[in-house]
Coordinates of C-alpha atoms in Angstrom, one line a residue:
Chain A
M130 CA 44.6 5.5 44.7
E131 CA 45.1 7.4 41.4
R132 CA 42.7 6.7 38.6
P133 CA 43.9 9.0 35.8
L134 CA 41.9 7.4 33.0
T135 CA 38.5 7.3 34.7
K136 CA 38.8 10.2 37.1
H137 CA 36.4 12.3 35.0
I138 CA 34.1 9.5 33.9
H139 CA 30.7 9.3 35.6
P140 CA 28.5 6.7 34.0
D141 CA 25.3 8.5 34.9
R142 CA 26.4 11.8 33.5
E143 CA 27.1 13.1 29.9
P144 CA 30.8 13.0 29.0
L145 CA 32.8 16.2 29.5
S146 CA 32.4 18.9 26.8
L147 CA 35.6 20.4 25.4
Q148 CA 35.4 23.3 27.8
E149 CA 34.8 21.1 30.8
Y150 CA 37.7 18.8 29.7
E151 CA 40.0 21.8 29.4
H152 CA 38.9 23.0 32.8
V153 CA 40.2 19.8 34.4
G154 CA 43.5 20.0 32.5
G155 CA 42.5 18.6 29.2
Y156 CA 44.6 19.3 26.1
Q157 CA 47.5 20.5 28.4
A158 CA 49.5 17.5 27.2
V159 CA 48.9 18.5 23.6
R160 CA 50.1 22.0 24.3
K161 CA 53.2 20.7 26.1
A162 CA 54.1 18.2 23.4
L163 CA 53.5 20.4 20.4
L164 CA 55.1 23.5 21.9
E165 CA 57.9 22.1 24.0
L166 CA 58.8 18.6 22.9
S167 CA 60.0 17.1 19.6
P168 CA 58.2 14.0 18.2
E169 CA 61.3 11.9 19.1
A170 CA 61.1 13.2 22.7
V171 CA 57.4 12.0 22.9
V172 CA 58.4 8.6 21.6
T173 CA 61.2 8.4 24.2
L174 CA 58.9 9.5 27.0
V175 CA 56.4 6.8 26.1
K176 CA 59.1 4.1 25.6
D177 CA 60.5 5.0 29.0
S178 CA 57.1 4.8 30.7
N179 CA 56.9 1.1 29.7
L180 CA 53.4 1.5 28.5
R181 CA 52.3 -1.8 27.0
G182 CA 49.5 -2.2 24.4
R183 CA 46.2 -2.6 26.2
G184 CA 44.5 -4.3 23.3
G185 CA 45.9 -7.6 24.4
A186 CA 49.3 -8.1 22.8
G187 CA 51.1 -6.1 25.5
F188 CA 53.8 -4.7 23.1
N189 CA 55.8 -1.7 24.3
T190 CA 53.9 1.3 22.7
G191 CA 56.9 3.6 22.2
L192 CA 58.9 0.8 20.7
K193 CA 56.1 0.1 18.2
W194 CA 56.0 3.7 17.2
S195 CA 59.8 3.8 16.8
F196 CA 59.5 1.6 13.6
V197 CA 57.6 4.3 11.8
P198 CA 59.9 6.0 9.2
M199 CA 60.6 9.6 10.1
G200 CA 62.0 12.6 8.3
P201 CA 61.2 14.7 5.3
D202 CA 61.5 12.0 2.6
V203 CA 59.2 9.3 3.9
P204 CA 56.0 8.2 2.2
R205 CA 52.9 10.3 3.1
P206 CA 50.3 10.6 4.3
K207 CA 51.1 8.6 7.5
Y208 CA 48.1 7.3 9.5
L209 CA 47.2 6.8 13.1
V210 CA 44.2 4.5 13.8
A211 CA 42.5 4.1 17.2
N212 CA 41.3 0.5 17.4
A213 CA 37.9 0.9 19.1
D214 CA 36.5 -2.3 17.5
E215 CA 36.1 -4.0 21.0
M216 CA 34.7 -7.4 20.0
E217 CA 36.6 -9.9 22.2
P218 CA 33.9 -11.8 24.0
G219 CA 33.8 -10.8 27.6
T220 CA 35.4 -7.4 27.0
F221 CA 33.7 -4.1 27.8
K222 CA 36.6 -1.9 29.0
D223 CA 37.0 0.4 26.0
R224 CA 33.3 1.1 25.9
L225 CA 33.7 2.8 29.4
L226 CA 36.5 5.1 28.0
L227 CA 34.7 5.8 24.7
E228 CA 31.4 6.7 26.2
G229 CA 32.8 8.3 29.3
N230 CA 35.5 10.7 28.0
P231 CA 35.9 10.9 24.2
H232 CA 38.1 14.0 24.5
Q233 CA 40.7 12.0 26.4
L234 CA 40.9 9.5 23.5
I235 CA 41.2 12.4 21.0
E236 CA 43.9 14.0 23.0
G237 CA 45.8 10.7 23.1
M238 CA 45.4 10.3 19.3
I239 CA 46.8 13.8 18.7
L240 CA 49.8 12.9 20.8
A241 CA 50.4 9.6 19.1
S242 CA 50.0 11.3 15.7
Y243 CA 52.5 14.0 16.6
A244 CA 55.0 11.4 17.8
I245 CA 54.9 9.4 14.5
G246 CA 54.2 12.4 12.3
A247 CA 50.7 11.2 11.2
D248 CA 48.7 13.4 8.9
I249 CA 45.4 11.6 9.1
S250 CA 43.8 9.7 11.9
Y251 CA 40.8 7.4 12.2
V252 CA 38.7 6.1 15.1
F253 CA 37.7 2.6 14.0
L254 CA 34.6 2.0 16.2
R255 CA 32.4 -1.0 16.3
W256 CA 28.8 -0.4 15.1
A257 CA 27.2 -1.5 18.4
Y258 CA 28.7 1.4 20.4
K259 CA 26.0 3.9 19.4
K260 CA 26.3 6.2 22.4
A261 CA 30.1 6.3 22.0
A262 CA 29.7 7.2 18.3
Q263 CA 27.5 10.3 19.2
G264 CA 30.1 11.4 21.8
I265 CA 33.0 11.0 19.5
V266 CA 31.4 12.8 16.6
R267 CA 30.6 15.8 18.9
A268 CA 34.1 15.7 20.5
I269 CA 35.9 15.7 17.1
Q270 CA 33.8 18.7 16.0
E271 CA 34.6 20.5 19.2
A272 CA 38.3 19.7 18.8
Y273 CA 38.3 21.0 15.2
A274 CA 36.5 24.2 16.3
A275 CA 39.0 24.8 19.1
G276 CA 42.0 24.3 16.8
Y277 CA 43.3 21.0 18.3
L278 CA 42.6 19.4 14.9
G279 CA 43.0 20.7 11.4
Q280 CA 45.8 22.8 9.9
N281 CA 48.7 24.2 11.9
I282 CA 47.6 23.0 15.3
L283 CA 48.4 25.6 18.0
G284 CA 50.3 27.6 15.4
T285 CA 52.8 24.9 14.8
E286 CA 53.8 23.0 11.6
F287 CA 51.8 20.0 12.8
S288 CA 48.4 19.3 11.1
L289 CA 46.0 16.5 11.6
E290 CA 42.7 15.3 10.2
M291 CA 40.5 13.0 12.3
H292 CA 37.6 10.8 11.1
L293 CA 35.2 8.3 12.7
H294 CA 34.7 5.0 10.9
T295 CA 32.0 2.7 12.1
G296 CA 32.4 -0.9 11.2
V297 CA 29.7 -3.4 10.2
G298 CA 30.6 -6.2 12.5
R299 CA 33.3 -8.9 12.3
Y300 CA 35.7 -10.0 15.0
M301 CA 38.6 -10.0 12.5
C302 CA 38.4 -6.2 12.4
G303 CA 40.2 -6.2 15.7
E304 CA 43.4 -7.7 14.2
E305 CA 45.3 -4.6 13.0
T306 CA 46.0 -5.6 9.4
A307 CA 42.5 -6.9 8.9
L308 CA 41.3 -3.6 10.4
L309 CA 43.3 -1.7 7.8
N310 CA 41.7 -3.8 5.0
A311 CA 38.2 -3.0 6.4
L312 CA 39.1 0.7 6.4
E313 CA 40.1 0.3 2.8
G314 CA 36.6 -1.1 2.0
K315 CA 37.8 -4.7 1.7
R316 CA 37.0 -8.0 3.5
A317 CA 38.6 -7.9 6.9
M318 CA 41.2 -10.5 6.2
P319 CA 44.6 -10.3 7.9
R320 CA 47.6 -9.3 5.8
A321 CA 51.0 -11.1 5.7
K322 CA 53.6 -9.6 7.9
P323 CA 56.2 -8.3 7.1
P324 CA 55.8 -5.7 5.9
F325 CA 54.5 -4.4 9.2
P326 CA 51.9 -1.6 9.2
Q327 CA 54.4 0.8 10.7
V328 CA 56.1 0.7 7.3
S329 CA 53.3 -0.3 4.9
G330 CA 49.8 0.0 6.4
L331 CA 46.7 1.9 5.3
Y332 CA 46.9 2.4 1.5
G333 CA 50.5 1.1 1.7
K334 CA 51.5 4.1 3.9
P335 CA 53.2 4.0 7.3
T336 CA 50.4 3.4 9.9
I337 CA 50.1 2.8 13.6
V338 CA 47.1 1.1 15.1
N339 CA 46.8 1.5 18.9
N340 CA 44.1 0.4 21.3
V341 CA 41.7 2.9 22.9
E342 CA 43.0 2.4 26.5
T343 CA 46.6 2.6 25.3
L344 CA 45.9 6.0 23.7
C345 CA 44.0 7.2 26.7
C346 CA 47.1 6.7 28.8
L347 CA 49.2 9.1 26.7
P348 CA 48.0 12.5 27.9
H349 CA 48.8 11.5 31.5
I350 CA 52.2 10.2 30.6
V351 CA 53.1 13.4 28.8
N352 CA 51.8 15.5 31.7
N353 CA 53.3 13.6 34.6
G354 CA 56.3 11.7 33.2
P355 CA 57.4 8.1 32.8
E356 CA 58.4 7.7 36.5
W357 CA 55.0 8.7 37.7
F358 CA 53.3 6.3 35.3
K359 CA 55.5 3.4 36.5
S360 CA 54.7 4.4 40.1
L361 CA 51.0 3.8 39.5
S362 CA 51.6 0.1 39.2
R363 CA 52.3 -2.5 41.8
T364 CA 54.5 -4.6 39.6
Q365 CA 57.0 -4.3 36.7
D366 CA 54.3 -3.6 34.1
A367 CA 53.6 0.2 34.4
G368 CA 50.4 2.2 34.8
T369 CA 46.9 1.5 35.8
K370 CA 44.6 -1.0 34.0
I371 CA 40.9 -1.1 33.3
Y372 CA 40.0 -4.5 34.7
G373 CA 36.6 -6.1 34.4
V374 CA 34.8 -9.1 35.8
S375 CA 31.7 -10.8 34.3
G376 CA 29.9 -14.0 35.2
K377 CA 28.1 -15.1 38.4
V378 CA 29.6 -12.6 40.8
K379 CA 27.7 -10.2 43.0
R380 CA 28.9 -6.9 41.4
P381 CA 30.1 -7.5 37.8
G382 CA 31.8 -4.4 36.4
A383 CA 34.9 -2.6 35.2
W384 CA 37.4 -0.6 37.4
E385 CA 40.6 1.3 36.8
L386 CA 43.1 -0.1 39.3
P387 CA 46.9 -0.3 39.8
M388 CA 48.4 -2.7 37.4
G389 CA 49.1 -6.0 39.2
V390 CA 46.1 -6.3 41.5
T391 CA 45.5 -10.0 42.0
I392 CA 42.7 -12.1 40.5
R393 CA 41.4 -12.7 44.1
E394 CA 41.1 -9.0 44.8
L395 CA 39.2 -8.5 41.6
V396 CA 36.8 -11.3 42.2
E397 CA 36.4 -11.1 45.9
E398 CA 36.8 -7.4 46.6
Y399 CA 35.8 -5.4 43.5
A400 CA 33.3 -7.9 42.1
G401 CA 31.9 -8.6 45.6
G402 CA 32.6 -12.3 45.5
M403 CA 30.6 -15.1 43.9
L404 CA 26.8 -15.0 44.0
D405 CA 25.4 -17.0 46.9
G406 CA 25.4 -20.7 46.2
Y407 CA 28.1 -20.5 43.5
R408 CA 31.8 -21.3 43.7
F409 CA 34.7 -20.1 41.6
K410 CA 35.9 -22.9 39.3
G411 CA 38.1 -21.0 36.9
A412 CA 38.4 -17.8 34.8
L413 CA 39.6 -16.6 31.5
P414 CA 41.7 -13.6 32.7
G415 CA 41.6 -11.4 29.6
G416 CA 38.8 -12.3 27.2
A417 CA 37.7 -15.4 25.2
S418 CA 41.1 -16.1 23.7
T419 CA 43.1 -16.6 26.9
D420 CA 43.9 -19.7 28.8
F421 CA 41.9 -20.7 31.9
L422 CA 43.4 -20.0 35.3
V423 CA 42.0 -21.8 38.3
E424 CA 41.8 -21.6 42.1
Q425 CA 45.6 -22.1 42.6
H426 CA 46.2 -18.9 40.5
L427 CA 43.9 -16.6 42.5
D428 CA 46.8 -14.7 44.1
T429 CA 48.5 -14.1 40.7
P430 CA 48.9 -10.4 40.0
M431 CA 47.0 -9.3 36.9
D432 CA 49.9 -8.0 34.8
Y433 CA 51.3 -9.2 31.5
T434 CA 54.4 -10.8 33.0
S435 CA 52.8 -12.6 35.9
I436 CA 49.8 -13.9 34.0
A437 CA 52.1 -15.2 31.3
A438 CA 54.2 -17.0 33.9
A439 CA 51.0 -18.6 35.2
G440 CA 50.3 -20.0 31.7
S441 CA 47.8 -17.6 30.3
R442 CA 47.7 -14.1 28.9
M443 CA 46.6 -10.8 30.3
G444 CA 44.7 -10.1 27.0
T445 CA 42.3 -7.3 27.6
G446 CA 42.3 -7.7 31.4
T447 CA 38.5 -8.3 31.4
M448 CA 37.9 -11.6 33.1
I449 CA 35.1 -14.1 32.5
I450 CA 34.3 -16.4 35.5
L451 CA 33.4 -20.1 35.2
D452 CA 31.4 -21.1 38.3
D453 CA 30.9 -24.6 39.6
Q454 CA 27.3 -24.8 38.4
T455 CA 28.2 -24.0 34.8
C456 CA 29.3 -26.9 32.5
P457 CA 32.9 -26.3 31.3
V458 CA 32.2 -28.3 28.1
G459 CA 29.2 -26.0 27.3
F460 CA 31.4 -23.0 28.2
V461 CA 34.1 -24.0 25.8
H462 CA 31.6 -25.0 23.1
N463 CA 30.1 -21.5 23.3
L464 CA 33.6 -20.0 22.7
Q465 CA 34.5 -22.3 19.8
H466 CA 31.1 -21.6 18.2
F467 CA 32.1 -17.9 18.3
F468 CA 35.6 -18.5 16.8
A469 CA 34.4 -20.9 14.1
Q470 CA 31.8 -18.4 13.0
E471 CA 34.2 -15.4 13.1
S472 CA 37.1 -17.2 11.2
C473 CA 37.6 -15.3 8.0
G474 CA 38.0 -18.6 6.1
F475 CA 41.3 -17.6 4.4
C476 CA 43.5 -20.4 5.8
T477 CA 42.5 -24.0 5.9
P478 CA 43.4 -25.1 9.4
C479 CA 41.3 -22.3 10.9
R480 CA 38.3 -22.6 8.5
E481 CA 38.0 -26.4 8.7
G482 CA 39.5 -27.0 12.1
L483 CA 37.4 -24.7 14.3
P484 CA 34.0 -26.0 13.0
W485 CA 35.3 -29.6 13.7
V486 CA 36.2 -28.7 17.2
E487 CA 32.9 -27.0 17.7
K488 CA 31.0 -30.1 16.5
V489 CA 33.0 -32.4 18.7
L490 CA 32.3 -30.3 21.7
L491 CA 28.6 -30.1 21.0
S492 CA 28.4 -33.9 20.7
I493 CA 30.3 -34.3 24.0
D494 CA 28.0 -31.8 25.6
R495 CA 25.0 -33.7 24.4
G496 CA 26.3 -37.0 25.8
E497 CA 27.1 -38.3 22.4
G498 CA 30.9 -38.1 22.7
R499 CA 33.3 -41.0 22.1
P500 CA 36.5 -41.6 24.0
E501 CA 38.5 -40.9 20.9
D502 CA 37.0 -37.4 20.7
M503 CA 39.5 -36.4 23.4
N504 CA 42.3 -37.1 21.0
I505 CA 40.6 -35.1 18.3
L506 CA 40.4 -32.1 20.7
D507 CA 44.0 -32.6 21.8
F508 CA 45.5 -32.7 18.3
H509 CA 43.6 -29.6 17.3
T510 CA 45.1 -27.6 20.1
K511 CA 48.5 -28.4 18.5
Y512 CA 47.6 -28.1 14.8
L513 CA 45.6 -24.9 15.3
G514 CA 48.3 -23.5 17.6
P515 CA 50.9 -20.8 17.0
G516 CA 52.8 -21.2 13.7
N517 CA 50.2 -23.3 11.9
T518 CA 47.7 -20.6 10.9
F519 CA 47.9 -17.3 9.0
C520 CA 46.9 -15.1 12.0
A521 CA 46.3 -15.4 15.7
L522 CA 42.6 -16.2 15.6
A523 CA 42.8 -20.0 15.8
P524 CA 45.7 -20.1 18.2
G525 CA 43.7 -17.7 20.4
A526 CA 40.7 -20.0 20.1
M527 CA 42.9 -23.0 21.3
E528 CA 44.0 -21.2 24.5
P529 CA 40.7 -21.8 26.4
L530 CA 40.3 -25.3 24.9
Q531 CA 43.8 -26.5 25.8
S532 CA 43.6 -25.2 29.3
A533 CA 40.1 -26.6 29.8
L534 CA 41.4 -30.0 28.7
K535 CA 44.2 -29.6 31.2
Y536 CA 42.2 -28.4 34.2
F537 CA 38.7 -29.8 33.6
R538 CA 39.7 -33.1 31.8
E539 CA 37.7 -35.2 34.2
D540 CA 34.6 -33.2 33.4
F541 CA 35.0 -33.9 29.7
E542 CA 35.6 -37.6 30.3
R543 CA 32.6 -37.8 32.6
H544 CA 30.3 -36.5 29.8
I545 CA 31.7 -39.2 27.5
H546 CA 31.6 -42.0 30.1
D547 CA 28.1 -41.2 31.5
H548 CA 26.6 -40.3 28.0
Q549 CA 25.2 -37.1 29.5
C550 CA 26.1 -33.7 30.8
P551 CA 26.3 -33.8 34.6
W552 CA 25.2 -30.2 34.8
K553 CA 21.9 -30.8 33.0
Chain B
M253 CA 17.5 2.2 -9.1
L254 CA 19.1 4.2 -6.3
T255 CA 17.3 7.3 -5.3
T256 CA 18.8 10.8 -5.9
E257 CA 19.4 11.0 -2.1
E258 CA 21.2 7.7 -2.0
I259 CA 23.4 8.6 -4.9
A260 CA 24.3 12.0 -3.4
Q261 CA 25.2 10.3 -0.1
I262 CA 27.3 7.7 -1.8
E263 CA 29.1 10.4 -3.8
H264 CA 29.8 12.2 -0.6
E265 CA 31.4 9.1 0.9
I266 CA 33.5 8.6 -2.3
S267 CA 34.7 12.2 -2.0
L268 CA 36.2 11.4 1.5
V269 CA 38.5 8.5 0.5
P270 CA 41.5 8.2 -1.7
Q271 CA 40.1 5.4 -3.8
K272 CA 36.5 4.9 -4.9
K273 CA 36.4 1.3 -3.7
A274 CA 37.4 2.4 -0.2
A275 CA 33.9 3.9 0.2
C276 CA 32.1 0.6 -0.5
I277 CA 31.2 -0.3 3.1
E278 CA 29.9 3.2 3.7
A279 CA 28.0 3.0 0.4
L280 CA 26.4 -0.3 1.5
K281 CA 25.5 1.3 4.8
V282 CA 23.8 4.2 3.0
V283 CA 21.6 1.8 0.9
Q284 CA 20.7 -0.3 4.0
Q285 CA 19.8 2.8 6.0
H286 CA 17.3 3.8 3.3
R287 CA 15.9 0.4 2.4
G288 CA 16.6 -1.8 5.5
W289 CA 18.6 -4.2 3.4
V290 CA 20.7 -4.5 0.2
S291 CA 18.9 -6.1 -2.8
D292 CA 20.8 -7.5 -5.8
E293 CA 19.6 -4.6 -7.9
S294 CA 20.8 -2.0 -5.3
L295 CA 24.1 -3.9 -5.0
K296 CA 24.7 -3.7 -8.8
D297 CA 23.9 0.0 -8.9
T298 CA 26.1 0.7 -6.0
A299 CA 29.0 -1.4 -7.5
T300 CA 28.7 0.6 -10.8
M301 CA 29.1 3.9 -8.8
L302 CA 32.2 2.5 -7.1
G303 CA 33.8 1.1 -10.2
M304 CA 33.6 -2.4 -8.9
S305 CA 32.0 -5.6 -10.2
A306 CA 28.8 -6.6 -8.4
E307 CA 30.6 -9.8 -7.4
E308 CA 33.5 -7.9 -5.8
L309 CA 31.1 -5.7 -3.8
D310 CA 29.0 -8.8 -2.8
S311 CA 32.2 -10.4 -1.5
V312 CA 32.5 -7.5 0.9
A313 CA 28.8 -7.2 1.7
T314 CA 28.5 -10.9 2.7
F315 CA 31.7 -10.8 4.8
Y316 CA 30.2 -8.5 7.4
N317 CA 27.6 -9.6 9.9
L318 CA 25.4 -6.5 9.7
I319 CA 25.0 -5.9 6.0
F320 CA 21.7 -7.6 5.2
R321 CA 21.4 -9.2 1.8
Q322 CA 17.9 -10.4 2.5
P323 CA 14.9 -8.4 3.6
V324 CA 14.5 -7.8 7.3
G325 CA 11.6 -6.7 9.5
R326 CA 11.0 -3.1 10.6
H327 CA 13.0 -3.9 13.8
V328 CA 16.0 -6.2 14.0
I329 CA 16.5 -8.0 17.3
L330 CA 20.2 -8.8 17.9
L331 CA 20.6 -11.2 20.7
C332 CA 24.0 -11.6 22.2
D333 CA 25.0 -15.3 22.3
S334 CA 28.6 -14.9 23.5
I335 CA 30.2 -16.2 26.6
S336 CA 29.1 -13.9 29.4
C337 CA 25.5 -13.8 28.2
W338 CA 25.6 -17.6 27.9
V339 CA 26.8 -17.9 31.5
M340 CA 24.0 -15.6 32.6
G341 CA 21.4 -17.6 30.7
Y342 CA 20.7 -15.9 27.4
E343 CA 19.3 -19.2 26.1
Q344 CA 16.1 -18.6 28.2
I345 CA 15.7 -15.2 26.5
R346 CA 16.3 -16.8 23.1
D347 CA 13.7 -19.6 23.7
Y348 CA 11.1 -17.1 25.0
L349 CA 11.6 -14.8 21.9
M350 CA 11.4 -17.7 19.5
Q351 CA 8.2 -19.0 21.1
K352 CA 6.6 -15.6 21.5
L353 CA 7.4 -14.4 17.9
Q354 CA 7.0 -17.9 16.4
I355 CA 10.3 -17.5 14.4
T356 CA 13.8 -18.9 14.6
Y357 CA 17.1 -17.1 13.9
G358 CA 17.2 -15.4 10.5
E359 CA 13.4 -15.3 10.2
T360 CA 11.0 -12.4 10.2
T361 CA 7.5 -12.3 11.7
P362 CA 4.7 -12.6 9.2
D363 CA 3.6 -9.0 10.0
G364 CA 7.1 -7.8 9.0
R365 CA 7.7 -6.3 12.5
F366 CA 10.7 -8.3 13.9
T367 CA 13.7 -10.2 12.5
L368 CA 15.6 -12.2 15.1
L369 CA 19.4 -12.6 14.7
P370 CA 22.1 -14.0 17.0
N371 CA 24.9 -11.5 17.6
V372 CA 28.4 -11.7 18.9
C373 CA 29.4 -10.0 22.2
L374 CA 27.8 -6.6 22.6
G375 CA 30.5 -5.4 24.9
T376 CA 28.3 -5.0 28.0
C377 CA 29.2 -8.2 29.7
D378 CA 28.8 -6.8 33.2
R379 CA 25.1 -6.3 32.4
A380 CA 24.4 -9.7 30.8
P381 CA 22.2 -10.9 29.2
A382 CA 22.0 -8.2 26.6
L383 CA 20.2 -7.5 23.3
M384 CA 19.9 -4.7 20.9
I385 CA 16.8 -3.7 18.9
D386 CA 17.7 -1.3 16.2
D387 CA 19.9 1.3 18.0
H388 CA 18.6 0.5 21.5
L389 CA 20.7 -1.5 23.9
Y390 CA 18.9 -3.5 26.6
Q391 CA 20.9 -4.8 29.5
N392 CA 20.3 -7.3 32.4
V393 CA 17.4 -8.5 30.4
T394 CA 14.9 -10.8 32.1
I395 CA 12.1 -12.8 30.5
E396 CA 9.5 -10.8 32.6
E397 CA 10.6 -7.6 30.8
L398 CA 10.6 -8.9 27.3
D399 CA 7.0 -8.2 26.5
V400 CA 7.5 -4.5 27.5
I401 CA 10.7 -4.3 25.5
L402 CA 9.0 -5.6 22.4
H403 CA 6.1 -3.3 22.9
H404 CA 8.5 -0.3 22.5
H405 CA 9.1 -1.3 18.9
R406 CA 5.8 -1.2 17.0

């Protein structure tokens, strides 16, 4: 089984230095792209590889790039931003790549920048990733010293600056337009779209924001081609994927695996099965803002298309397990507390609705719920759903709630009927 | 009054961005790094350097979870309260810390040693429960270890 992204990552060792990275083929893709391929050819290569954004949305990366205006008369500077603000609860996959092999990310960023003609690039890193920050600072310095960054890279016309920006903590920063506001020194509130960042992004200039894992795929696609990248997958969605499992399993962790391994394989094989005495009740397949899947979905392949067909989203591909001894109401209350707290407060449904949902869930969890509370939760899943709020935060928050109300409705009703939590 | 060193560092940050205001988060970080928190006075001085009103800068400072607009202890304990840590029982860690330190969230021990804050997901969910004290990440935390962990931060 090929594991291109994590092949050179050894959690107990320091990340590869520039020389070590070059020794295992590092920066060959930059040489190939800059010296042999046009930017348009790189875009086509990535489009053909069917690489889909690993931050959660799953949009075709090459297609996203193709909306950036190209040619001599376009607004400059253009920007490329690596979204390393991993803050989706239950998600710890980019940390592995950032701490494990920062040069791979930098190489991916250079390739993306070349493809869209970016002049300046940023790594937008969350503050908590201290070890990653040290590695990235060192790797950027090494890349400048070796001439992979700076003016006229490898003697070509292409020049690129790279900077590390460390955030100060807010979930909204993961939303790409809010991230751009944060980079401009503003409150991380989302912007209206259109215009899309590809046309008017950072400081009003064309900008691409790509997830860390997405960028880390690029050197391998350029080196080995789109057909190879597709062949890594078991399903129609190409490549490998960093999957993770957390919760009451024997071996929680993150692994790079072919796209399309099943939920069952992840839970039973890679995570070693449930801890003794615990049973699988459900899972959020891709972070806090994805719909629950349950036992009947265990054999669903973990890819964008199959998980969507099962009624959820692949999201970040890092799964949180709900076991039979954990209260689903308490579980969902914890999620809604997070979303209510992290709402930026700009639009009314999200600012007012999420705290209401949180309070109702708390009262149900405490045995103080009323039968009509179920209606309150039900209508919030509609009024805070897609199309009613300014950005995707509240609709994302409603995904685990609406699916919990569907699959675990009896558990909610039992709390209300018995005036207590059956798990306490 | 900002110190000469703070002013120099903030000016350096301003030199790196196309508009003065864009350096404001970095400027707040500079002040907090030196003082542990951002007082009203520091905020006003920083705003002047950035060509912003104090109110505008405060709207940014208060938006972010990790800019402290109140004094904090010498060490800040950030306890993850998100979903994977909740499933793995972070509440026991929280209760033990609150009982041991005799403070609740947002408070500082009378000796000024620790401030306890809840924090969103620390991105280490396979090693839950987790907490950070200053720059140190602690994973798979158990109640038994907490005394030793606290002892590292005098």
